[in-house]
Amino acid sequence: MLNFLSLTTMFFVSLAVAALSAVLLLHPRVPLTFVRIHTGIITLPALTALVSLITNHTNGIFGPWHFDALGWLMAFFILTIGLIVQRYSVRYLLGERSYRKYFALLTLTTGAASMTWLCNDFRLLLACWAATLLGMTLLIGLNREWQVARKAASFSGRQFLLSWLFSFVAIIWLAQVSGHWQFSLAISDDGLRQLDSWERTGINLLLVLAVVIPAAQWPFHRWLLDSAVAPTPVSAVMHAGFVNVGGIMLTRFAPLLSGDFAQIFLLVLAGISVLLGTGIMLVQVDYKRQLVASTIAQMGFMLVQCALGAYEAAIIHLILHGLFKAGLFMQAGSAVRHYERISRTPDRLSFFWKVVGGVLGLLVGVVYWLTAPGEGYQLISSLILGWSLSFAWTQMIAYGQGTIERMAGFSVVAGMALVFGFIHYVLSGVLHQAVYQHTQPSMLVAIFALFILVSGSTIGAWLGRHASSGSFAVLYLWLVRLGDPHPVTVESHPNYLVKYISRGGNYK
């Protein structure tokens, strides 16, 4: 059996080979058919991370690296997303002028991102995270001939630089006060005892600001709307593996954040982002920007989980959301189709089945919460489980037409529940020892979260009953404006194509 040192060596060697393959691909004399070989090469680090995740059940520190289940899981997840998207892009982007550059940048960016969460040295972590931010900026502006893409990349790059500076100041501050550059020592009990309460709050506030920017949370959400001009595969990687950084970083710094005032600050920004992202998604007509708004809301919910101390739930959420959103982006081209609207007229049994679904969701949520009522993770999971079951039951069963359709809907709901239970069981087993568990939300944080949930539901219900009112019109137009990107990142058609056509269809 491979030992710990052999696996880590194989992982970094495979990453180095993948990076060398990416650089080699940039040479114009290398045939484009090498791309298929390259996508085979980048499979190696993902497989090595998977083997390490399965076989390595203990924490291991090797030089500036910290190998644990969370780090291996994130490395495997990021590299797998990059592999899937690159395989998808082999034919999708064929003919693009930046074809070679795209594969090289994406390989280097996902490689740097995968190493970020394996770092045990603060300086190395900052370097890897800076490389990830730079790579994502270059990917957004991949088409340099298109002015809109350059503007979007410029704005996103400035936002990313601000995020990195926040994290730089926070990490340097923590390292200086704790007296350790090693991550594991700085956030240990002995290291945290070196911090005064105001220093702890200051560092946490900087970390929160550092993570809400790449997570596209209000008021820093506009960069993600601007980035919709990036190629669809770039958007898939961005929404699947890049915006999730907030949940991973806050989980790593959980011992520092737990019980601090910064949790309330995070909850406020994330709660507002959930409401605004959902509203923008409902009023947008552009499909990619609907997905962007959905990501804003989903990342807000993930950060709400972190604010409540449910770090395990946040990691599971970001993984499932990443896989789901990557799939949506890669099939975005088939989103526009002609179809006939199907009108459903609820029968007399619909109301009864809706009540049954609501009661069933409530019972399942309460029973699940009572299995461990003192854990913040259990509270969040019970809310998600109960609401999801009630919603699925209403859509698949209560609104079904006739007995056969309701039976089919019940079969689908039951199958989804089994799949969810299996995935949840596997990921919980992997993360239980690696994720900070000894935390639960303070009463103030829990009350504030409940207030956001109730107020959002109340406002939504009121607007649904007053869709023709002036307040609804004002809110609708405000959300439309809030969901619009910067004017300089919007064109009715790509102006650079005029130059392309004038040259007879020759890019060169």
Short mmCIF file of C-alpha atoms in Angstrom, two decimals:
data_model
loop_
_atom_site.label_atom_id
_atom_site.label_comp_id
_atom_site.label_asym_id
_atom_site.label_seq_id
_atom_site.Cartn_x
_atom_site.Cartn_y
_atom_site.Cartn_z
CA MET A 1 0.00 0.00 0.00
CA LEU A 2 1.20 3.49 -0.82
CA ASN A 3 2.39 5.37 2.24
CA PHE A 4 1.79 8.99 3.10
CA LEU A 5 5.06 10.31 1.67
CA SER A 6 4.66 8.41 -1.60
CA LEU A 7 1.17 9.79 -2.19
CA THR A 8 2.13 13.38 -1.52
CA THR A 9 5.18 13.05 -3.77
CA MET A 10 3.07 11.57 -6.55
CA PHE A 11 0.54 14.39 -6.20
CA PHE A 12 3.07 17.19 -6.57
CA VAL A 13 4.95 15.40 -9.35
CA SER A 14 1.70 14.93 -11.28
CA LEU A 15 0.84 18.61 -10.75
CA ALA A 16 4.27 19.59 -12.06
CA VAL A 17 3.84 17.36 -15.12
CA ALA A 18 0.40 18.89 -15.77
CA ALA A 19 1.87 22.41 -15.50
CA LEU A 20 4.70 21.47 -17.88
CA SER A 21 2.16 20.06 -20.33
CA ALA A 22 0.19 23.33 -20.12
CA VAL A 23 3.28 25.42 -20.87
CA LEU A 24 4.25 23.09 -23.73
CA LEU A 25 0.80 23.51 -25.23
CA LEU A 26 1.45 27.25 -25.64
CA HIS A 27 4.19 26.61 -28.23
CA PRO A 28 2.73 27.16 -31.72
CA ARG A 29 4.62 24.20 -33.17
CA VAL A 30 2.90 21.76 -30.83
CA PRO A 31 -0.09 20.34 -32.77
CA LEU A 32 -3.57 21.06 -31.43
CA THR A 33 -4.18 17.33 -31.15
CA PHE A 34 -1.87 17.46 -28.12
CA VAL A 35 -4.84 18.96 -26.23
CA ARG A 36 -6.38 15.50 -25.93
CA ILE A 37 -3.12 14.16 -24.50
CA HIS A 38 -3.03 17.12 -22.13
CA THR A 39 -6.52 16.34 -20.81
CA GLY A 40 -5.28 12.83 -20.09
CA ILE A 41 -2.25 14.17 -18.22
CA ILE A 42 -4.34 16.41 -15.94
CA THR A 43 -6.29 13.34 -14.88
CA LEU A 44 -3.26 12.16 -12.85
CA PRO A 45 -3.30 14.78 -10.04
CA ALA A 46 -7.07 14.38 -9.62
CA LEU A 47 -6.72 10.59 -9.29
CA THR A 48 -3.81 10.98 -6.88
CA ALA A 49 -5.86 13.33 -4.71
CA LEU A 50 -8.72 10.83 -4.71
CA VAL A 51 -6.44 7.96 -3.66
CA SER A 52 -4.95 10.17 -0.92
CA LEU A 53 -8.44 11.09 0.29
CA ILE A 54 -9.49 7.44 0.49
CA THR A 55 -6.32 6.05 2.07
CA ASN A 56 -5.10 8.92 4.27
CA HIS A 57 -7.25 9.00 7.42
CA THR A 58 -4.86 10.95 9.65
CA ASN A 59 -3.56 14.46 9.55
CA GLY A 60 -0.06 14.83 8.23
CA ILE A 61 2.27 17.84 8.16
CA PHE A 62 5.11 17.70 5.70
CA GLY A 63 7.22 20.86 5.49
CA PRO A 64 4.95 23.80 4.55
CA TRP A 65 2.03 21.47 3.71
CA HIS A 66 -0.83 20.21 5.84
CA PHE A 67 -2.56 17.13 4.44
CA ASP A 68 -5.96 16.26 5.88
CA ALA A 69 -9.31 15.06 4.59
CA LEU A 70 -10.61 18.58 3.92
CA GLY A 71 -7.53 19.58 1.93
CA TRP A 72 -7.53 16.38 -0.15
CA LEU A 73 -11.28 16.67 -0.76
CA MET A 74 -10.96 20.24 -1.99
CA ALA A 75 -7.96 19.35 -4.17
CA PHE A 76 -9.86 16.44 -5.71
CA PHE A 77 -13.01 18.55 -6.21
CA ILE A 78 -11.22 21.50 -7.85
CA LEU A 79 -9.04 19.34 -10.10
CA THR A 80 -12.01 17.20 -11.12
CA ILE A 81 -14.08 20.26 -12.05
CA GLY A 82 -11.13 21.55 -14.09
CA LEU A 83 -10.73 18.16 -15.80
CA ILE A 84 -14.42 17.89 -16.73
CA VAL A 85 -14.56 21.44 -18.09
CA GLN A 86 -11.36 21.00 -20.10
CA ARG A 87 -12.62 17.77 -21.64
CA TYR A 88 -15.84 19.59 -22.50
CA SER A 89 -13.89 22.51 -24.03
CA VAL A 90 -11.80 20.40 -26.44
CA ARG A 91 -14.50 20.69 -29.08
CA TYR A 92 -16.55 23.54 -27.64
CA LEU A 93 -13.77 26.13 -27.99
CA LEU A 94 -12.13 24.67 -31.10
CA GLY A 95 -11.41 27.54 -33.50
CA GLU A 96 -10.96 30.18 -30.80
CA ARG A 97 -7.83 32.25 -31.17
CA SER A 98 -7.03 31.81 -27.47
CA TYR A 99 -7.56 28.04 -27.62
CA ARG A 100 -4.07 27.12 -26.40
CA LYS A 101 -3.94 29.91 -23.84
CA TYR A 102 -7.27 28.82 -22.36
CA PHE A 103 -6.12 25.28 -21.56
CA ALA A 104 -2.80 26.47 -20.18
CA LEU A 105 -4.37 29.12 -17.93
CA LEU A 106 -7.12 26.83 -16.67
CA THR A 107 -4.63 24.09 -15.80
CA LEU A 108 -2.34 26.46 -13.91
CA THR A 109 -5.24 28.19 -12.14
CA THR A 110 -6.90 24.99 -10.91
CA GLY A 111 -3.49 23.62 -9.89
CA ALA A 112 -2.76 26.70 -7.78
CA ALA A 113 -6.25 26.60 -6.26
CA SER A 114 -5.88 22.93 -5.31
CA MET A 115 -2.59 23.64 -3.52
CA THR A 116 -4.00 26.63 -1.64
CA TRP A 117 -6.00 24.48 0.77
CA LEU A 118 -3.10 22.11 1.42
CA CYS A 119 -0.83 24.90 2.67
CA ASN A 120 0.32 25.00 6.27
CA ASP A 121 2.50 28.07 5.77
CA PHE A 122 0.73 31.40 5.60
CA ARG A 123 3.22 32.81 3.08
CA LEU A 124 2.74 29.89 0.71
CA LEU A 125 -1.04 30.13 1.10
CA LEU A 126 -0.99 33.81 0.11
CA ALA A 127 1.20 33.03 -2.91
CA CYS A 128 -1.02 30.19 -4.14
CA TRP A 129 -4.17 32.24 -3.60
CA ALA A 130 -2.65 35.20 -5.48
CA ALA A 131 -1.82 32.88 -8.41
CA THR A 132 -5.42 31.62 -8.41
CA LEU A 133 -6.85 35.15 -8.46
CA LEU A 134 -4.48 36.22 -11.23
CA GLY A 135 -5.33 33.16 -13.31
CA MET A 136 -9.06 33.76 -12.96
CA THR A 137 -8.63 37.40 -13.97
CA LEU A 138 -6.76 36.37 -17.12
CA LEU A 139 -9.42 33.77 -17.93
CA ILE A 140 -12.21 36.37 -17.67
CA GLY A 141 -10.31 38.59 -20.12
CA LEU A 142 -9.30 35.68 -22.35
CA ASN A 143 -10.56 37.36 -25.50
CA ARG A 144 -8.26 40.39 -25.46
CA GLU A 145 -9.63 41.73 -28.77
CA TRP A 146 -13.04 42.26 -27.19
CA GLN A 147 -13.10 45.52 -25.25
CA VAL A 148 -15.98 44.34 -23.07
CA ALA A 149 -13.96 41.33 -21.93
CA ARG A 150 -10.98 43.54 -21.11
CA LYS A 151 -13.18 45.89 -19.07
CA ALA A 152 -14.76 42.99 -17.17
CA ALA A 153 -11.34 41.48 -16.44
CA SER A 154 -10.01 44.85 -15.29
CA PHE A 155 -12.89 45.42 -12.86
CA SER A 156 -12.76 41.84 -11.56
CA GLY A 157 -9.00 42.06 -11.15
CA ARG A 158 -9.30 45.16 -8.98
CA GLN A 159 -11.89 43.44 -6.81
CA PHE A 160 -9.68 40.35 -6.50
CA LEU A 161 -6.68 42.49 -5.56
CA LEU A 162 -8.74 44.14 -2.82
CA SER A 163 -9.77 40.70 -1.53
CA TRP A 164 -6.17 39.52 -1.52
CA LEU A 165 -5.02 42.63 0.34
CA PHE A 166 -7.66 42.04 3.02
CA SER A 167 -6.50 38.45 3.44
CA PHE A 168 -2.83 39.56 3.38
CA VAL A 169 -3.33 42.05 6.22
CA ALA A 170 -5.42 39.58 8.26
CA ILE A 171 -2.94 36.72 7.89
CA ILE A 172 0.13 38.87 8.58
CA TRP A 173 -1.61 40.30 11.64
CA LEU A 174 -2.48 36.81 12.90
CA ALA A 175 1.02 35.50 12.28
CA GLN A 176 2.67 38.40 14.10
CA VAL A 177 0.40 38.26 17.16
CA SER A 178 0.36 34.45 17.49
CA GLY A 179 4.09 34.19 16.77
CA HIS A 180 3.62 31.44 14.17
CA TRP A 181 3.68 31.31 10.37
CA GLN A 182 2.39 27.74 10.48
CA PHE A 183 -1.36 27.58 9.99
CA SER A 184 -1.89 24.68 12.40
CA LEU A 185 0.00 26.45 15.21
CA ALA A 186 -1.48 29.91 14.70
CA ILE A 187 -5.11 28.72 15.02
CA SER A 188 -4.40 26.27 17.83
CA ASP A 189 -5.64 27.03 21.35
CA ASP A 190 -2.20 28.24 22.41
CA GLY A 191 -1.90 30.49 19.36
CA LEU A 192 -5.35 32.01 19.75
CA ARG A 193 -4.72 32.79 23.43
CA GLN A 194 -2.14 35.31 22.27
CA LEU A 195 -4.89 37.45 20.70
CA ASP A 196 -6.84 40.11 22.53
CA SER A 197 -10.58 40.25 21.83
CA TRP A 198 -10.28 43.38 19.67
CA GLU A 199 -7.44 41.83 17.67
CA ARG A 200 -9.47 38.70 17.09
CA THR A 201 -12.45 40.73 15.90
CA GLY A 202 -10.30 42.89 13.65
CA ILE A 203 -8.67 39.86 11.99
CA ASN A 204 -12.04 38.17 11.54
CA LEU A 205 -13.62 41.25 9.96
CA LEU A 206 -10.74 41.42 7.46
CA LEU A 207 -11.19 37.73 6.67
CA VAL A 208 -14.91 38.21 6.14
CA LEU A 209 -14.25 41.07 3.73
CA ALA A 210 -11.65 38.93 1.98
CA VAL A 211 -14.09 36.06 1.34
CA VAL A 212 -17.28 37.97 0.46
CA ILE A 213 -15.60 39.55 -2.58
CA PRO A 214 -14.76 36.33 -4.49
CA ALA A 215 -18.09 34.90 -3.27
CA ALA A 216 -19.80 37.84 -5.07
CA GLN A 217 -21.73 38.99 -2.03
CA TRP A 218 -23.43 42.35 -1.75
CA PRO A 219 -22.10 45.02 -2.22
CA PHE A 220 -19.25 43.34 -4.17
CA HIS A 221 -21.49 41.28 -6.47
CA ARG A 222 -21.14 43.31 -9.67
CA TRP A 223 -17.90 41.66 -10.78
CA LEU A 224 -19.68 38.32 -11.18
CA LEU A 225 -22.41 39.93 -13.30
CA ASP A 226 -19.72 41.53 -15.48
CA SER A 227 -17.93 38.20 -15.86
CA ALA A 228 -20.88 36.74 -17.78
CA VAL A 229 -19.02 37.87 -20.94
CA ALA A 230 -16.36 35.21 -20.28
CA PRO A 231 -16.52 31.98 -22.31
CA THR A 232 -19.09 29.56 -20.90
CA PRO A 233 -16.48 26.98 -19.75
CA VAL A 234 -14.71 29.73 -17.79
CA SER A 235 -18.02 30.62 -16.13
CA ALA A 236 -18.54 26.94 -15.29
CA VAL A 237 -15.19 26.77 -13.46
CA MET A 238 -15.74 30.13 -11.81
CA HIS A 239 -19.17 29.25 -10.43
CA ALA A 240 -18.25 25.68 -9.53
CA GLY A 241 -14.86 26.04 -7.88
CA PHE A 242 -13.81 29.68 -7.50
CA VAL A 243 -16.69 31.48 -5.77
CA ASN A 244 -16.77 28.69 -3.18
CA VAL A 245 -13.56 29.93 -1.60
CA GLY A 246 -15.47 31.68 1.19
CA GLY A 247 -16.77 28.46 2.69
CA ILE A 248 -13.38 26.75 2.52
CA MET A 249 -11.40 29.64 4.00
CA LEU A 250 -13.86 30.26 6.82
CA THR A 251 -13.87 26.54 7.61
CA ARG A 252 -10.08 26.61 7.86
CA PHE A 253 -10.25 29.65 10.18
CA ALA A 254 -13.27 28.32 12.13
CA PRO A 255 -11.51 28.21 15.55
CA LEU A 256 -10.68 31.91 15.12
CA LEU A 257 -14.14 32.96 13.90
CA SER A 258 -16.23 30.92 16.33
CA GLY A 259 -18.11 33.03 18.86
CA ASP A 260 -16.84 36.36 17.53
CA PHE A 261 -18.84 39.45 16.58
CA ALA A 262 -17.67 39.03 12.98
CA GLN A 263 -20.16 36.17 12.64
CA ILE A 264 -23.00 38.69 12.87
CA PHE A 265 -21.33 40.93 10.28
CA LEU A 266 -20.97 37.94 7.97
CA LEU A 267 -24.58 36.95 8.57
CA VAL A 268 -25.83 40.43 7.63
CA LEU A 269 -23.93 40.56 4.31
CA ALA A 270 -24.79 36.96 3.43
CA GLY A 271 -28.46 37.32 4.39
CA ILE A 272 -28.84 40.43 2.24
CA SER A 273 -27.10 38.63 -0.63
CA VAL A 274 -29.49 35.66 -0.39
CA LEU A 275 -32.51 37.96 -0.73
CA LEU A 276 -31.01 40.14 -3.47
CA GLY A 277 -29.62 37.21 -5.46
CA THR A 278 -32.98 35.47 -5.42
CA GLY A 279 -34.76 38.65 -6.47
CA ILE A 280 -32.32 39.38 -9.30
CA MET A 281 -32.66 35.80 -10.56
CA LEU A 282 -36.44 36.21 -10.80
CA VAL A 283 -36.33 39.43 -12.86
CA GLN A 284 -33.38 38.69 -15.17
CA VAL A 285 -34.13 37.50 -18.72
CA ASP A 286 -30.54 36.62 -19.69
CA TYR A 287 -29.96 32.94 -18.91
CA LYS A 288 -26.31 33.27 -17.89
CA ARG A 289 -27.11 36.17 -15.59
CA GLN A 290 -29.93 34.16 -14.06
CA LEU A 291 -27.31 31.57 -13.19
CA VAL A 292 -25.05 34.33 -11.84
CA ALA A 293 -27.82 35.64 -9.58
CA SER A 294 -28.52 32.09 -8.42
CA THR A 295 -24.85 31.72 -7.50
CA ILE A 296 -24.94 34.96 -5.49
CA ALA A 297 -27.88 33.63 -3.48
CA GLN A 298 -26.38 30.16 -3.06
CA MET A 299 -23.02 31.52 -1.89
CA GLY A 300 -24.89 33.78 0.51
CA PHE A 301 -26.64 30.76 1.98
CA MET A 302 -23.32 28.94 2.25
CA LEU A 303 -21.87 31.86 4.21
CA VAL A 304 -24.96 31.93 6.42
CA GLN A 305 -24.13 28.32 7.26
CA CYS A 306 -20.60 29.39 8.18
CA ALA A 307 -21.94 32.24 10.32
CA LEU A 308 -24.07 29.73 12.22
CA GLY A 309 -21.11 27.42 12.75
CA ALA A 310 -22.37 24.74 10.36
CA TYR A 311 -19.06 24.37 8.52
CA GLU A 312 -19.64 20.75 7.54
CA ALA A 313 -22.95 21.70 5.96
CA ALA A 314 -21.24 24.58 4.13
CA ILE A 315 -18.60 22.27 2.60
CA ILE A 316 -21.20 19.74 1.48
CA HIS A 317 -23.29 22.59 0.08
CA LEU A 318 -20.44 24.10 -1.93
CA ILE A 319 -19.50 20.72 -3.45
CA LEU A 320 -23.05 19.87 -4.53
CA HIS A 321 -23.69 23.42 -5.74
CA GLY A 322 -20.43 23.41 -7.70
CA LEU A 323 -21.25 20.19 -9.54
CA PHE A 324 -24.81 21.31 -10.23
CA LYS A 325 -23.86 24.79 -11.44
CA ALA A 326 -21.04 23.51 -13.67
CA GLY A 327 -23.53 21.22 -15.35
CA LEU A 328 -25.98 24.08 -15.89
CA PHE A 329 -23.35 26.27 -17.53
CA MET A 330 -22.09 23.51 -19.81
CA GLN A 331 -25.61 22.96 -21.12
CA ALA A 332 -26.40 26.68 -21.31
CA GLY A 333 -26.41 26.49 -25.11
CA SER A 334 -29.48 24.27 -25.04
CA ALA A 335 -31.37 26.49 -22.60
CA VAL A 336 -33.18 28.45 -25.31
CA ARG A 337 -35.78 26.26 -26.97
CA HIS A 338 -39.31 26.54 -28.22
CA TYR A 339 -41.90 24.87 -26.08
CA GLU A 340 -45.56 25.06 -25.30
CA ARG A 341 -46.53 26.32 -21.92
CA ILE A 342 -48.31 23.63 -19.95
CA SER A 343 -51.02 24.99 -17.71
CA ARG A 344 -51.78 23.00 -14.60
CA THR A 345 -55.12 23.32 -12.89
CA PRO A 346 -54.86 22.02 -9.33
CA ASP A 347 -57.59 19.53 -8.48
CA ARG A 348 -59.37 19.27 -5.17
CA LEU A 349 -56.73 16.95 -3.74
CA SER A 350 -53.84 19.37 -4.40
CA PHE A 351 -54.44 21.38 -1.24
CA PHE A 352 -54.61 18.20 0.83
CA TRP A 353 -51.32 16.90 -0.60
CA LYS A 354 -49.66 20.30 -0.04
CA VAL A 355 -50.65 20.16 3.63
CA VAL A 356 -49.33 16.60 3.85
CA GLY A 357 -46.02 17.71 2.30
CA GLY A 358 -45.70 20.63 4.72
CA VAL A 359 -46.45 18.47 7.77
CA LEU A 360 -44.07 15.75 6.54
CA GLY A 361 -41.27 18.27 5.97
CA LEU A 362 -41.81 19.76 9.42
CA LEU A 363 -41.77 16.34 11.12
CA VAL A 364 -38.66 15.16 9.29
CA GLY A 365 -36.84 18.42 10.07
CA VAL A 366 -37.76 18.33 13.77
CA VAL A 367 -36.84 14.65 14.18
CA TYR A 368 -33.51 15.19 12.45
CA TRP A 369 -32.73 18.22 14.63
CA LEU A 370 -33.62 16.35 17.84
CA THR A 371 -30.92 13.76 17.13
CA ALA A 372 -28.32 16.43 18.09
CA PRO A 373 -30.06 19.68 19.10
CA GLY A 374 -26.89 21.34 20.40
CA GLU A 375 -25.02 21.40 17.08
CA GLY A 376 -25.29 24.31 14.67
CA TYR A 377 -24.71 21.92 11.79
CA GLN A 378 -27.70 19.83 12.81
CA LEU A 379 -29.96 22.90 13.03
CA ILE A 380 -29.07 24.05 9.51
CA SER A 381 -29.34 20.55 8.09
CA SER A 382 -32.79 20.04 9.61
CA LEU A 383 -34.03 23.33 8.10
CA ILE A 384 -32.63 22.43 4.67
CA LEU A 385 -33.96 18.89 4.81
CA GLY A 386 -37.45 19.84 5.96
CA TRP A 387 -37.88 22.69 3.46
CA SER A 388 -36.44 20.68 0.56
CA LEU A 389 -38.73 17.73 1.24
CA SER A 390 -41.78 20.00 1.49
CA PHE A 391 -40.88 21.84 -1.73
CA ALA A 392 -40.17 18.65 -3.69
CA TRP A 393 -43.37 17.05 -2.42
CA THR A 394 -45.41 20.08 -3.52
CA GLN A 395 -43.89 20.24 -7.00
CA MET A 396 -43.75 16.52 -7.75
CA ILE A 397 -46.79 15.17 -5.90
CA ALA A 398 -49.24 17.87 -4.82
CA TYR A 399 -49.36 19.45 -8.30
CA GLY A 400 -49.49 16.07 -10.04
CA GLN A 401 -52.48 15.31 -12.24
CA GLY A 402 -54.08 12.04 -11.26
CA THR A 403 -52.93 8.99 -9.34
CA ILE A 404 -50.32 7.78 -11.84
CA GLU A 405 -48.52 11.13 -12.04
CA ARG A 406 -48.48 11.43 -8.26
CA MET A 407 -47.08 7.91 -7.92
CA ALA A 408 -44.35 8.77 -10.42
CA GLY A 409 -43.59 11.94 -8.48
CA PHE A 410 -43.41 9.99 -5.24
CA SER A 411 -40.93 7.57 -6.83
CA VAL A 412 -38.73 10.48 -7.96
CA VAL A 413 -38.82 12.13 -4.51
CA ALA A 414 -37.98 8.83 -2.82
CA GLY A 415 -35.07 8.20 -5.22
CA MET A 416 -33.72 11.72 -4.69
CA ALA A 417 -33.93 11.23 -0.92
CA LEU A 418 -31.93 7.99 -1.13
CA VAL A 419 -29.24 9.59 -3.31
CA PHE A 420 -29.01 12.62 -1.02
CA GLY A 421 -28.78 10.40 2.04
CA PHE A 422 -25.95 8.38 0.52
CA ILE A 423 -23.96 11.45 -0.58
CA HIS A 424 -24.52 13.14 2.78
CA TYR A 425 -23.41 10.02 4.64
CA VAL A 426 -20.21 9.68 2.61
CA LEU A 427 -19.21 13.35 2.80
CA SER A 428 -20.06 13.59 6.50
CA GLY A 429 -17.85 10.61 7.20
CA VAL A 430 -14.98 12.20 5.30
CA LEU A 431 -15.33 15.63 6.88
CA HIS A 432 -16.27 14.77 10.45
CA GLN A 433 -12.71 14.71 11.78
CA ALA A 434 -11.32 17.42 9.47
CA VAL A 435 -13.92 20.15 10.04
CA TYR A 436 -14.16 22.20 13.23
CA GLN A 437 -17.11 20.74 15.15
CA HIS A 438 -17.04 22.29 18.62
CA THR A 439 -19.19 25.28 17.84
CA GLN A 440 -22.80 26.32 17.88
CA PRO A 441 -24.41 29.65 16.99
CA SER A 442 -24.93 32.20 19.71
CA MET A 443 -28.51 33.13 20.54
CA LEU A 444 -28.09 36.55 18.92
CA VAL A 445 -26.80 35.04 15.67
CA ALA A 446 -29.60 32.45 15.60
CA ILE A 447 -32.29 35.09 16.25
CA PHE A 448 -30.88 37.31 13.51
CA ALA A 449 -30.83 34.40 11.04
CA LEU A 450 -34.44 33.60 11.91
CA PHE A 451 -35.37 37.27 11.42
CA ILE A 452 -33.85 37.28 7.92
CA LEU A 453 -35.67 34.07 7.02
CA VAL A 454 -39.07 35.24 8.32
CA SER A 455 -38.82 38.77 6.92
CA GLY A 456 -37.75 37.51 3.49
CA SER A 457 -40.61 35.00 3.37
CA THR A 458 -43.12 37.63 4.55
CA ILE A 459 -42.04 40.20 1.97
CA GLY A 460 -42.08 37.60 -0.80
CA ALA A 461 -45.57 36.41 0.16
CA TRP A 462 -46.90 39.98 0.31
CA LEU A 463 -45.47 40.91 -3.07
CA GLY A 464 -46.88 37.72 -4.56
CA ARG A 465 -50.37 38.83 -3.52
CA HIS A 466 -49.84 42.43 -4.71
CA ALA A 467 -48.13 41.91 -8.05
CA SER A 468 -49.98 44.86 -9.59
CA SER A 469 -49.13 47.35 -6.84
CA GLY A 470 -46.78 50.29 -7.11
CA SER A 471 -44.48 48.79 -4.47
CA PHE A 472 -44.05 45.69 -6.61
CA ALA A 473 -43.16 47.82 -9.66
CA VAL A 474 -40.60 49.82 -7.68
CA LEU A 475 -39.00 46.68 -6.27
CA TYR A 476 -39.00 45.01 -9.69
CA LEU A 477 -37.23 47.92 -11.39
CA TRP A 478 -34.77 48.26 -8.49
CA LEU A 479 -33.83 44.58 -8.78
CA VAL A 480 -33.44 44.91 -12.55
CA ARG A 481 -31.07 47.82 -12.06
CA LEU A 482 -29.21 46.06 -9.26
CA GLY A 483 -28.77 43.00 -11.46
CA ASP A 484 -27.37 44.89 -14.44
CA PRO A 485 -23.60 44.77 -15.02
CA HIS A 486 -21.53 47.89 -15.60
CA PRO A 487 -22.50 49.59 -18.90
CA VAL A 488 -18.93 49.30 -20.24
CA THR A 489 -19.22 45.49 -20.06
CA VAL A 490 -22.32 45.32 -22.26
CA GLU A 491 -22.55 45.47 -26.07
CA SER A 492 -25.42 44.74 -28.39
CA HIS A 493 -22.95 42.69 -30.41
CA PRO A 494 -19.18 42.07 -30.14
CA ASN A 495 -17.57 45.00 -31.97
CA TYR A 496 -14.33 43.11 -32.43
CA LEU A 497 -16.12 40.85 -34.90
CA VAL A 498 -16.34 43.81 -37.31
CA LYS A 499 -12.55 43.71 -37.63
CA TYR A 500 -12.71 39.94 -37.99
CA ILE A 501 -15.26 40.14 -40.83
CA SER A 502 -13.42 42.96 -42.59
CA ARG A 503 -10.37 40.69 -42.77
CA GLY A 504 -12.35 38.04 -44.56
CA GLY A 505 -12.88 35.86 -41.52
CA ASN A 506 -9.15 35.64 -40.74
CA TYR A 507 -8.20 36.35 -37.11
CA LYS A 508 -4.58 36.81 -38.00
#
